[in-house]
mmCIF file of C-alpha atoms in Angstrom:
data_model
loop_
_atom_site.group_PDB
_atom_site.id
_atom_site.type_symbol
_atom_site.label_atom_id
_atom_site.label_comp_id
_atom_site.label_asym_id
_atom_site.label_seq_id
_atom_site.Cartn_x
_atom_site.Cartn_y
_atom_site.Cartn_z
ATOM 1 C CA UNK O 1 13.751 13.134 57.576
ATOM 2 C CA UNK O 2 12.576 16.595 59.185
ATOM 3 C CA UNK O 3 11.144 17.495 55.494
ATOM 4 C CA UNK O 4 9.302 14.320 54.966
ATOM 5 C CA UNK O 5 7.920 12.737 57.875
ATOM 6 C CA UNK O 6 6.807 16.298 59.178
ATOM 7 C CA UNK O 7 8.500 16.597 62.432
ATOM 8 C CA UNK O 8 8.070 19.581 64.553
ATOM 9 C CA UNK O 9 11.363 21.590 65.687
ATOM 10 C CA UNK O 10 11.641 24.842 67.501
ATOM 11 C CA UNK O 11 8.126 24.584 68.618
ATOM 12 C CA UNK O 12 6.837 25.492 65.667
ATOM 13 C CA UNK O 13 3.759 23.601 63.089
ATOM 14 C CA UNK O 14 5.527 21.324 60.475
ATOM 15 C CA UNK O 15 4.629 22.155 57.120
ATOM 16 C CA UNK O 16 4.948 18.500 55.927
ATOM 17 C CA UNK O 17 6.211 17.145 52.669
ATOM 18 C CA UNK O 18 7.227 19.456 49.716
ATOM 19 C CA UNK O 19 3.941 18.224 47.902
ATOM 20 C CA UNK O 20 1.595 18.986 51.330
ATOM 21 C CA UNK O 21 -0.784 21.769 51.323
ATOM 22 C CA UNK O 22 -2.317 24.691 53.878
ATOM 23 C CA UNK O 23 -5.776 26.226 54.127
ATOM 24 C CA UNK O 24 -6.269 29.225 56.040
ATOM 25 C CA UNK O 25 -3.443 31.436 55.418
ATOM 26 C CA UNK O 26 -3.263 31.805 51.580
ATOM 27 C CA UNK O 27 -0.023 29.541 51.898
ATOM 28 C CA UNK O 28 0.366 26.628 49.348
ATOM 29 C CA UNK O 29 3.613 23.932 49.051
ATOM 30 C CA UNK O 30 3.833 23.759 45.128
ATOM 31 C CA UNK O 31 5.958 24.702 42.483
ATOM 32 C CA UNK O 32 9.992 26.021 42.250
ATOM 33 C CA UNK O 33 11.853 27.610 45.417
ATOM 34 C CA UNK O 34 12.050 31.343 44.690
ATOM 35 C CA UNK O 35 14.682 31.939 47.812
ATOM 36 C CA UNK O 36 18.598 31.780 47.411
ATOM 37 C CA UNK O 37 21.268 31.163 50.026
ATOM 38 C CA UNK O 38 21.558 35.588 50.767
ATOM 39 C CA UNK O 39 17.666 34.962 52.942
ATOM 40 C CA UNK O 40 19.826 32.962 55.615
ATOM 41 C CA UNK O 41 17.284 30.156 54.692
ATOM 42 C CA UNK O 42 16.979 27.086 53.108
ATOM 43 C CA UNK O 43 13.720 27.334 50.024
ATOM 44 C CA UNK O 44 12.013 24.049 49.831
ATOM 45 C CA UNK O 45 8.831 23.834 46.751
ATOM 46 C CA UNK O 46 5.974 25.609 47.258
ATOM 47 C CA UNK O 47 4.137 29.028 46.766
ATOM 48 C CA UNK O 48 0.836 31.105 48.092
ATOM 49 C CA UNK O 49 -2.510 31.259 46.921
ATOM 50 C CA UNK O 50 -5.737 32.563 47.220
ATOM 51 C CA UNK O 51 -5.113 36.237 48.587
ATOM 52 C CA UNK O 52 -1.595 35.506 49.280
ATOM 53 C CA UNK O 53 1.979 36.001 46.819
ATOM 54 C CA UNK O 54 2.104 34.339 43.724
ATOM 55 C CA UNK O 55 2.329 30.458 43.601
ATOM 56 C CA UNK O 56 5.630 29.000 43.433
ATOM 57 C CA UNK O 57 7.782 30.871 45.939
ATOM 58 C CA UNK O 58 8.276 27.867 47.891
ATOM 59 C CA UNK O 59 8.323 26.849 52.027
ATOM 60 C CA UNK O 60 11.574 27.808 53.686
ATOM 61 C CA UNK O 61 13.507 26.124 56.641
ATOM 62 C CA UNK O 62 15.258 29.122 58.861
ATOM 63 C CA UNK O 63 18.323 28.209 60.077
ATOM 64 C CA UNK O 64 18.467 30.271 62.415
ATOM 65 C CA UNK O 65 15.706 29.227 64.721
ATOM 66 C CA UNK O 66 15.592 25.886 62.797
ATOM 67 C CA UNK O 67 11.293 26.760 62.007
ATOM 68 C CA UNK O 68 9.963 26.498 58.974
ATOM 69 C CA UNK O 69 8.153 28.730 57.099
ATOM 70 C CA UNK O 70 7.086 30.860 53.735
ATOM 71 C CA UNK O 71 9.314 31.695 51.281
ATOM 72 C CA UNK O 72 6.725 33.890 49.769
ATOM 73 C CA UNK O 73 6.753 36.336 52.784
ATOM 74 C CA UNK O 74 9.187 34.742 55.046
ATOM 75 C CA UNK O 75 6.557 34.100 57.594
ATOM 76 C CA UNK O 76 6.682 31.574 60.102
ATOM 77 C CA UNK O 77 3.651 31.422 61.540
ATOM 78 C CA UNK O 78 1.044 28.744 60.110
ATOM 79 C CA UNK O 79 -2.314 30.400 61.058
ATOM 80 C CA UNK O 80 -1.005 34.393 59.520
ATOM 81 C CA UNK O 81 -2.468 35.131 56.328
ATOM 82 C CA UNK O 82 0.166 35.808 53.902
ATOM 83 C CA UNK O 83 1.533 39.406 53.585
ATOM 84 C CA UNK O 84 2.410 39.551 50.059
ATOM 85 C CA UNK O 85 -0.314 41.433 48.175
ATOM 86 C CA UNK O 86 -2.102 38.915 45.782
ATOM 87 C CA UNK O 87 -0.781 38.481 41.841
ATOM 88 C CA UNK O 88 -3.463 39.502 39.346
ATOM 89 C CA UNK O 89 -4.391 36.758 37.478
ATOM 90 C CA UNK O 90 -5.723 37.018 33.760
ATOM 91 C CA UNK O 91 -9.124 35.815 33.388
ATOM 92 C CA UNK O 92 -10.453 33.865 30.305
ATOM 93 C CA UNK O 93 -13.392 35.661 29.584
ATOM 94 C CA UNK O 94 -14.512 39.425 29.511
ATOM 95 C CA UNK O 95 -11.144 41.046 30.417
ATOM 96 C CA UNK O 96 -8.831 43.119 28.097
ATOM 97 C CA UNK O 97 -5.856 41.172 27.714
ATOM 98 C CA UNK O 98 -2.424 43.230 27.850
ATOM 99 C CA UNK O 99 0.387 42.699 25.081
ATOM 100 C CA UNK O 100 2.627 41.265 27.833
ATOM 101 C CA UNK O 101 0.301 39.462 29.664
ATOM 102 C CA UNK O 102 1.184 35.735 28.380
ATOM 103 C CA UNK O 103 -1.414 35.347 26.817
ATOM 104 C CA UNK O 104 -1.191 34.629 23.089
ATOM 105 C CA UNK O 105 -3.423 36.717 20.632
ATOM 106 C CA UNK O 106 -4.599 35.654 17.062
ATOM 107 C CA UNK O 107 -5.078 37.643 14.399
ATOM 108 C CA UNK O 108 -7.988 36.751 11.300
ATOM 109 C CA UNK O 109 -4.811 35.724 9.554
ATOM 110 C CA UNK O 110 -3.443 33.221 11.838
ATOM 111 C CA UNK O 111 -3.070 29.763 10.981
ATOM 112 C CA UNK O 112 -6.096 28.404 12.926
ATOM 113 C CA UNK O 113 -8.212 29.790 10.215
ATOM 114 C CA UNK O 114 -9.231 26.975 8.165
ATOM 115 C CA UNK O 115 -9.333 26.947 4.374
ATOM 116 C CA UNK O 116 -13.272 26.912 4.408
ATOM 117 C CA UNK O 117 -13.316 30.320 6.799
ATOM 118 C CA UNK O 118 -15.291 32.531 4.412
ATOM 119 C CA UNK O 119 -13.187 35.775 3.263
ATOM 120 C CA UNK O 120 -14.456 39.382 3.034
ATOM 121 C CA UNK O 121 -15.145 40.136 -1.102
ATOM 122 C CA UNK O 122 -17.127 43.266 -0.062
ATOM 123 C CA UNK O 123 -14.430 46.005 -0.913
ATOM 124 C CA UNK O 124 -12.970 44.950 -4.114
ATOM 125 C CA UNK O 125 -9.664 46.920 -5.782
ATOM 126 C CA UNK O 126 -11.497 49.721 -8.239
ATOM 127 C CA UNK O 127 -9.597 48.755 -11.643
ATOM 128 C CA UNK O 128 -7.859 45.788 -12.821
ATOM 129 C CA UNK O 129 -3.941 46.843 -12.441
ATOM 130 C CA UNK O 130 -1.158 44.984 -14.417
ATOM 131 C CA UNK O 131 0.996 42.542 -12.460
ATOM 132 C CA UNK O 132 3.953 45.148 -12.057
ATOM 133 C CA UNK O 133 1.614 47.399 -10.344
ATOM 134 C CA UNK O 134 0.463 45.181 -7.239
ATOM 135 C CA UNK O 135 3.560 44.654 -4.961
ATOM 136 C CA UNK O 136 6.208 44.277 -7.701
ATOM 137 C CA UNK O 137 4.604 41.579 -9.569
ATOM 138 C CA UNK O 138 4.580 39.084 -6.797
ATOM 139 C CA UNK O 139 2.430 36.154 -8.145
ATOM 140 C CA UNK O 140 0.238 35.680 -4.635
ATOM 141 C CA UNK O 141 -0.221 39.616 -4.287
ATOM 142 C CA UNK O 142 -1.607 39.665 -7.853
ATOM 143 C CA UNK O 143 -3.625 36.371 -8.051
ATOM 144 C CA UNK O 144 -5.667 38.070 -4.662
ATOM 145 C CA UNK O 145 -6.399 41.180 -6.768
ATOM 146 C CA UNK O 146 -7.335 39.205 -9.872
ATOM 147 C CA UNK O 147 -9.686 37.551 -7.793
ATOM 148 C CA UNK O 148 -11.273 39.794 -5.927
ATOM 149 C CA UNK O 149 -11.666 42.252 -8.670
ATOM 150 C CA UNK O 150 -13.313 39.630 -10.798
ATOM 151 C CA UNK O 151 -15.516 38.564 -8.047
ATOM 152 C CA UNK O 152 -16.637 42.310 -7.402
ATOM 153 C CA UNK O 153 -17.220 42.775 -11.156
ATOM 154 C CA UNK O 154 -19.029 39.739 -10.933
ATOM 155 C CA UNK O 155 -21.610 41.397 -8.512
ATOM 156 C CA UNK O 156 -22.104 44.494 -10.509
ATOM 157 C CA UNK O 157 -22.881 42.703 -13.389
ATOM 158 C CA UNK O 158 -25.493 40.825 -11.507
ATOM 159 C CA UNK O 159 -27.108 43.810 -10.247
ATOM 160 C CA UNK O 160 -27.749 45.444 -13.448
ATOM 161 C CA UNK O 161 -28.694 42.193 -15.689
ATOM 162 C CA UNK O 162 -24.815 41.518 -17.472
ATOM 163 C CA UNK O 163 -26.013 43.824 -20.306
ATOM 164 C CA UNK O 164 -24.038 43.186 -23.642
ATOM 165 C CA UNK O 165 -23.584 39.716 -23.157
ATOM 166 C CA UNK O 166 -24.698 37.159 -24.960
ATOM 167 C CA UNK O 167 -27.162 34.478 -24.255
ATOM 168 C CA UNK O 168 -24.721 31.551 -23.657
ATOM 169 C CA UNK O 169 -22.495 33.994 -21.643
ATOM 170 C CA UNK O 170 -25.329 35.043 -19.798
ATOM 171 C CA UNK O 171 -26.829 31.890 -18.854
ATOM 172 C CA UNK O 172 -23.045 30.618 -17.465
ATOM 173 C CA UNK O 173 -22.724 33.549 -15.391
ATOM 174 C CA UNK O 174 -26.165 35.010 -13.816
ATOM 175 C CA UNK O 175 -27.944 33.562 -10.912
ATOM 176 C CA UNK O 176 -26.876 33.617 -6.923
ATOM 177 C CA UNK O 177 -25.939 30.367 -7.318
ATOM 178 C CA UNK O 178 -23.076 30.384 -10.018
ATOM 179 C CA UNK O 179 -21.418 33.090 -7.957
ATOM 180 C CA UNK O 180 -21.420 31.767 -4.508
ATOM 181 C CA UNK O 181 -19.573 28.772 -6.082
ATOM 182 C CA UNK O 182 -17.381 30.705 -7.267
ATOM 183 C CA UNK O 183 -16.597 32.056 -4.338
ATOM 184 C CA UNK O 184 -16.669 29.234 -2.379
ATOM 185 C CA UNK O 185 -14.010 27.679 -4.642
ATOM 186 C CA UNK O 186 -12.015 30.619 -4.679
ATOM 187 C CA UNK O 187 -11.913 30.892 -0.776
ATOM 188 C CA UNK O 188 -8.957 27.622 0.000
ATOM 189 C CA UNK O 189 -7.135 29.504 -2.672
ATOM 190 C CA UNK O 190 -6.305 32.477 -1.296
ATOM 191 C CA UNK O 191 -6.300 31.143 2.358
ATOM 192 C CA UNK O 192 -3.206 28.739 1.057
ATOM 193 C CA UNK O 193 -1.625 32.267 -0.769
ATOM 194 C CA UNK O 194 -1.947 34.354 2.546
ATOM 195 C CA UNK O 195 -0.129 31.374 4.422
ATOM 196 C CA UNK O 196 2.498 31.383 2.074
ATOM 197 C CA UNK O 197 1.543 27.250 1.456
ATOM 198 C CA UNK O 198 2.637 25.637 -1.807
ATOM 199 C CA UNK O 199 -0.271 25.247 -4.312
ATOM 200 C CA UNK O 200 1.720 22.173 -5.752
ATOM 201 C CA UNK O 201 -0.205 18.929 -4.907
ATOM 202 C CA UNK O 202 1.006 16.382 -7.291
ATOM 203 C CA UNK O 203 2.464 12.945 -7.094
ATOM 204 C CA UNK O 204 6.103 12.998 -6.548
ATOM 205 C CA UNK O 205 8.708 11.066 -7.968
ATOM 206 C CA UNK O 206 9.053 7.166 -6.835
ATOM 207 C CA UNK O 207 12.856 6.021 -6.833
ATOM 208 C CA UNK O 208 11.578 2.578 -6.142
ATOM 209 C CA UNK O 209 12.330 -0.185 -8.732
ATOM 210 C CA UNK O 210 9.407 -0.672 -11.246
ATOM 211 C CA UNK O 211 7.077 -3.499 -10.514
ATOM 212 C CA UNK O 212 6.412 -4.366 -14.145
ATOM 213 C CA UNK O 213 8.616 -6.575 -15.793
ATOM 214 C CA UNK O 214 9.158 -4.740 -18.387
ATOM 215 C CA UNK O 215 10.329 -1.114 -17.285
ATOM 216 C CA UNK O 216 8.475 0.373 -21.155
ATOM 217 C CA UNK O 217 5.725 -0.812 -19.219
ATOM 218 C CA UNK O 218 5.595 2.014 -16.521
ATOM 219 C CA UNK O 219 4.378 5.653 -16.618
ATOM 220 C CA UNK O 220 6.922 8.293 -16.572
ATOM 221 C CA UNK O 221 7.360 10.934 -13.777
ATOM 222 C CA UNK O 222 6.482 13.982 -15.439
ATOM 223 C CA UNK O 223 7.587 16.887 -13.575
ATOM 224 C CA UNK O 224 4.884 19.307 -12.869
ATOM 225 C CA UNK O 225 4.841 23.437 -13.563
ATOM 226 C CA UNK O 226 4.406 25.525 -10.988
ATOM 227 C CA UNK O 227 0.271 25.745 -10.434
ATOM 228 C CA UNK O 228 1.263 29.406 -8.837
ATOM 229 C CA UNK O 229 3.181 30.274 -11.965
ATOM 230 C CA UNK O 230 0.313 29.340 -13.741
ATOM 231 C CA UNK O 231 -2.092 30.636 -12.092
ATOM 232 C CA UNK O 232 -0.131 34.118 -12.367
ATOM 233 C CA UNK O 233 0.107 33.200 -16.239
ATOM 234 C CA UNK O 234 -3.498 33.033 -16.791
ATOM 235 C CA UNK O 235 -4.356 36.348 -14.305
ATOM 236 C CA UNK O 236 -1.502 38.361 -16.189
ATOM 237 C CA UNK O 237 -2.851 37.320 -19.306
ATOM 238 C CA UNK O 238 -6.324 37.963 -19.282
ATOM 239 C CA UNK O 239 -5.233 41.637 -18.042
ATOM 240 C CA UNK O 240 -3.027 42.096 -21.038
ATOM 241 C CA UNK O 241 -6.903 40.665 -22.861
ATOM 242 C CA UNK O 242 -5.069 37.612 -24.622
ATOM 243 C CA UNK O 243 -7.194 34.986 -23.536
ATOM 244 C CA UNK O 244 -5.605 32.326 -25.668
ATOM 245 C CA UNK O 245 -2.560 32.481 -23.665
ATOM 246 C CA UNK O 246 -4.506 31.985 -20.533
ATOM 247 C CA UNK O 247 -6.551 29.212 -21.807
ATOM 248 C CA UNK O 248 -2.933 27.721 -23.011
ATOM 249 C CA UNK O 249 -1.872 28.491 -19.039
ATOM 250 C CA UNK O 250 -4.871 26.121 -18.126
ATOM 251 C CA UNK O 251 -4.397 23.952 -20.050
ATOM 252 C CA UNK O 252 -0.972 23.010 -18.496
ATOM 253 C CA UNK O 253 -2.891 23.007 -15.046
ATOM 254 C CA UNK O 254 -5.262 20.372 -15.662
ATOM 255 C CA UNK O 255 -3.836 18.190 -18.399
ATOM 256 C CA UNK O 256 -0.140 19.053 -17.625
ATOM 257 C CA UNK O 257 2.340 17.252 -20.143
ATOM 258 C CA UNK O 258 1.278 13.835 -19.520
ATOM 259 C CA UNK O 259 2.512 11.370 -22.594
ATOM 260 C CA UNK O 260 -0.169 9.124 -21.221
ATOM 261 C CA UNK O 261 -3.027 9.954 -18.762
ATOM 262 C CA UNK O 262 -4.767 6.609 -18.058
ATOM 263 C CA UNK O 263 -3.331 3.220 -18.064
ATOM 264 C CA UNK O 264 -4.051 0.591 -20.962
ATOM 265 C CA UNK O 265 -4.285 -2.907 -20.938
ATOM 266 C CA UNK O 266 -3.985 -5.392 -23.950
ATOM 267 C CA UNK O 267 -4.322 -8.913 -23.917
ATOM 268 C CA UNK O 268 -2.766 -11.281 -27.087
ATOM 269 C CA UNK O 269 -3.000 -14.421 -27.281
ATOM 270 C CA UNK O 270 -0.052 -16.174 -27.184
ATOM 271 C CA UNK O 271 0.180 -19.493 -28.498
ATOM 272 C CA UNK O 272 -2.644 -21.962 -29.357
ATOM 273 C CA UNK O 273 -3.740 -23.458 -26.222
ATOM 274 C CA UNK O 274 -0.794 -21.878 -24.375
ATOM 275 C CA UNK O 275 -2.889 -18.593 -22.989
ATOM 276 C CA UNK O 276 -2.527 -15.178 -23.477
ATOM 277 C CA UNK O 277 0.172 -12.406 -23.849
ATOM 278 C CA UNK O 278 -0.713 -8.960 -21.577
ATOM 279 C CA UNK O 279 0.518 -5.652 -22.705
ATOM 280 C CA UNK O 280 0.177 -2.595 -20.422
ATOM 281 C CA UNK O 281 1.061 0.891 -20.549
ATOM 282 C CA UNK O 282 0.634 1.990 -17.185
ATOM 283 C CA UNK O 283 -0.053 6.155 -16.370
ATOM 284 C CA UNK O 284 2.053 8.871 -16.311
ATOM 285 C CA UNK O 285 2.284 10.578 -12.772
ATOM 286 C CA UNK O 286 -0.334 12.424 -11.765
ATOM 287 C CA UNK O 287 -0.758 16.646 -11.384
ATOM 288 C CA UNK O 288 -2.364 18.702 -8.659
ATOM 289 C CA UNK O 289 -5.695 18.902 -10.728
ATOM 290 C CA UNK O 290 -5.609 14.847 -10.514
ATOM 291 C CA UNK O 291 -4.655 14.720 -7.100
ATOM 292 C CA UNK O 292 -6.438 17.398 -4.852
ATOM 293 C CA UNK O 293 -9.946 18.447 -5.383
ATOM 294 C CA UNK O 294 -9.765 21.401 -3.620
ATOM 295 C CA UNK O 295 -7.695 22.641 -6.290
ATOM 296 C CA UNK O 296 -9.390 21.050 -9.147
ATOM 297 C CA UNK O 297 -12.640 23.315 -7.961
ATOM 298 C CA UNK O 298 -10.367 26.186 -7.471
ATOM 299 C CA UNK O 299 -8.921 26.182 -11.270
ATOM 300 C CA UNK O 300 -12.308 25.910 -12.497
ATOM 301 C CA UNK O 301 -13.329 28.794 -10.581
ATOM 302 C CA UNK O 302 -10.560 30.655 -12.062
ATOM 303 C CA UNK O 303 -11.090 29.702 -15.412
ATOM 304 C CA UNK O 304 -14.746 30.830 -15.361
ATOM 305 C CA UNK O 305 -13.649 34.119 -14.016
ATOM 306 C CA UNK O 306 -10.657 34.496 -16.444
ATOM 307 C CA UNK O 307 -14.065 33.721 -19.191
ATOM 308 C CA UNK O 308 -16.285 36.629 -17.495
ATOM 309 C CA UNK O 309 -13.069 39.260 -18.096
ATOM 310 C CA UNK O 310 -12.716 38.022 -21.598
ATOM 311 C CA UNK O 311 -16.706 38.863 -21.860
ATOM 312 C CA UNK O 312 -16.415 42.259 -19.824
ATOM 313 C CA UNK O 313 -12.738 43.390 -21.772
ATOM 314 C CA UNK O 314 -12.513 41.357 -25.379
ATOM 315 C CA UNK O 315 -9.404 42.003 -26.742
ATOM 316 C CA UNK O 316 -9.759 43.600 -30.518
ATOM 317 C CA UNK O 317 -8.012 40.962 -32.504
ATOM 318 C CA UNK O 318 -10.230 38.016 -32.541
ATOM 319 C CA UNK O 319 -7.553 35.904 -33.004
ATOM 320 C CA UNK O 320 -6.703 36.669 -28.847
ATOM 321 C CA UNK O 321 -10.156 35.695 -27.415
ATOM 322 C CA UNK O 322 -11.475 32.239 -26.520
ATOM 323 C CA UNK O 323 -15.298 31.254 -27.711
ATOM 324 C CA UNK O 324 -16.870 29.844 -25.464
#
């Protein structure tokens, strides 16, 4: 046809096939037809470049004086440079990008931030607030403030020696060391609370059919508690200063309620000559604390900073404070 062999009518250049391309003239055969049936003309692909319209205005076929041409300025002429004025392009690099410019924008808080990015402690909350008093009581809102007040009492304390405390409190907290880990540990935590990720890691439950012959033989699924609620338990509690409570909170964390947390094997013999008889008690299901060690360093973090409040605010009734 006219279109794809790239016969020449009405005296004037073929353009060639939808896919061809022209130097010169800013013209280029690429991308959707931009014309409709009101321009008289019939819009084949293609577009202008380099100094001309925007790409993907496509090549038209005049029916009038059967030439083809540019849908992009309705020229006809080959050689003519295009007389659209040129689209502004955004560049890459070392131009301010507009809000409706196409290009997307992140934010620190998007979700290409990894759970290693290191967070900003440097401007921690000024007093420890009660959990009603940050956002309503919403358990991420008030685990973030826990933290980073802890982490910027942490500092202060460093800075002036931890005065008051005693020698076996000192020695776990002082040093450059103990605190970046801290931190360090702390860091996945709150990236997983600011993307609104569940901090519940453990084994689910398996409908399959047990592969012990004897079903008193296999661990029981033992449905985990929340590690947020948790979490929220321990940080609410060591602001109320009973740090029993929030030891009894961690507790549930690591150990959960786990019947039986490794698997035993017994063998009896059976018979004489005849062998032996095996017994097994095989696991319970394993927690979050079992499964994910990013969140085993995380609760140990928070259990050393949930110790450091108990040192900075003990509670007056000894019978609410942990020794450590």
């Amino acid at each position: 046809s006219r279109r794809s062999s790239g016969s020449n009518q009405g005296g004037s250049t073929c353009l060639g096939s939808r896919s061809a391309s022209c130097n010169g003239s800013g013209h280029r055969a690429s991308g959707p037809s931009a014309l409709s049936a009101a321009d008289g003309v019939n819009a084949v692909e293609g577009g202008c470049v380099d100094g001309g319209a925007p790409e993907g205005l496509g090549i038209l076929d005049d029916a009038v004086s059967k030439r083809w041409g540019y849908a992009c300025c309705k020229g006809l002429d080959r050689n003519a440079a295009c007389t659209l004025p040129p689209s502004p392009k955004a560049s890459p690099q070392g131009v301010d990008v507009g809000s409706d410019s196409g290009v997307e924008q992140t934010s620190p808080d998007s979700e290409d931030m990894t759970e290693e990015t290191p967070l900003d402690f440097s401007n921690p909350p000024p007093e420890l607030l009660p959990s009603q008093a940050v956002e309503g009581g919403a358990p991420a809102a008030y685990l973030e403030h826990f933290v980073r007040f802890m982490l910027g009492a942490w500092r202060q304390q460093q800075e002036v020696g931890f005065p008051g405390f005693r020698d076996i409190e000192r020695q776990a907290f002082q040093g450059s060391a103990a605190y970046a880990e801290a931190e360090k540990a702390l860091t996945p935590l709150l990236w997983r609370l600011k993307k609104g990720e569940s901090l519940d890691r453990g084994e689910q439950k398996d409908n399959r059919r047990s592969r012990e012959t004897r079903t008193s033989m296999e661990g029981k699924f033992v449905k985990e508690k929340s590690v947020l609620q948790q979490l929220h338990m321990m940080a609410t509690k060591a602001e109320e200063r009973d740090y029993v409570k929030a030891h009894e909170a961690y507790m549930h964390l690591t150990f959960g309620n786990k019947m039986w947390n490794l698997t035993h094997v017994a063998h009896v013999a059976a018979c004489t000559m005849k062998g032996a008889r095996e017994y097994r008690r095989n696991r319970d299901s394993l927690n979050t604390y079992d499964m994910d060690p990013v969140s085993q360093k995380y609760m140990w973090a928070f259990k050393k900073i949930t110790h450091l409040c108990q040192c900075l605010r003990p509670s007056s009734d000894q019978s609410k404070n942990v020794v450590m």
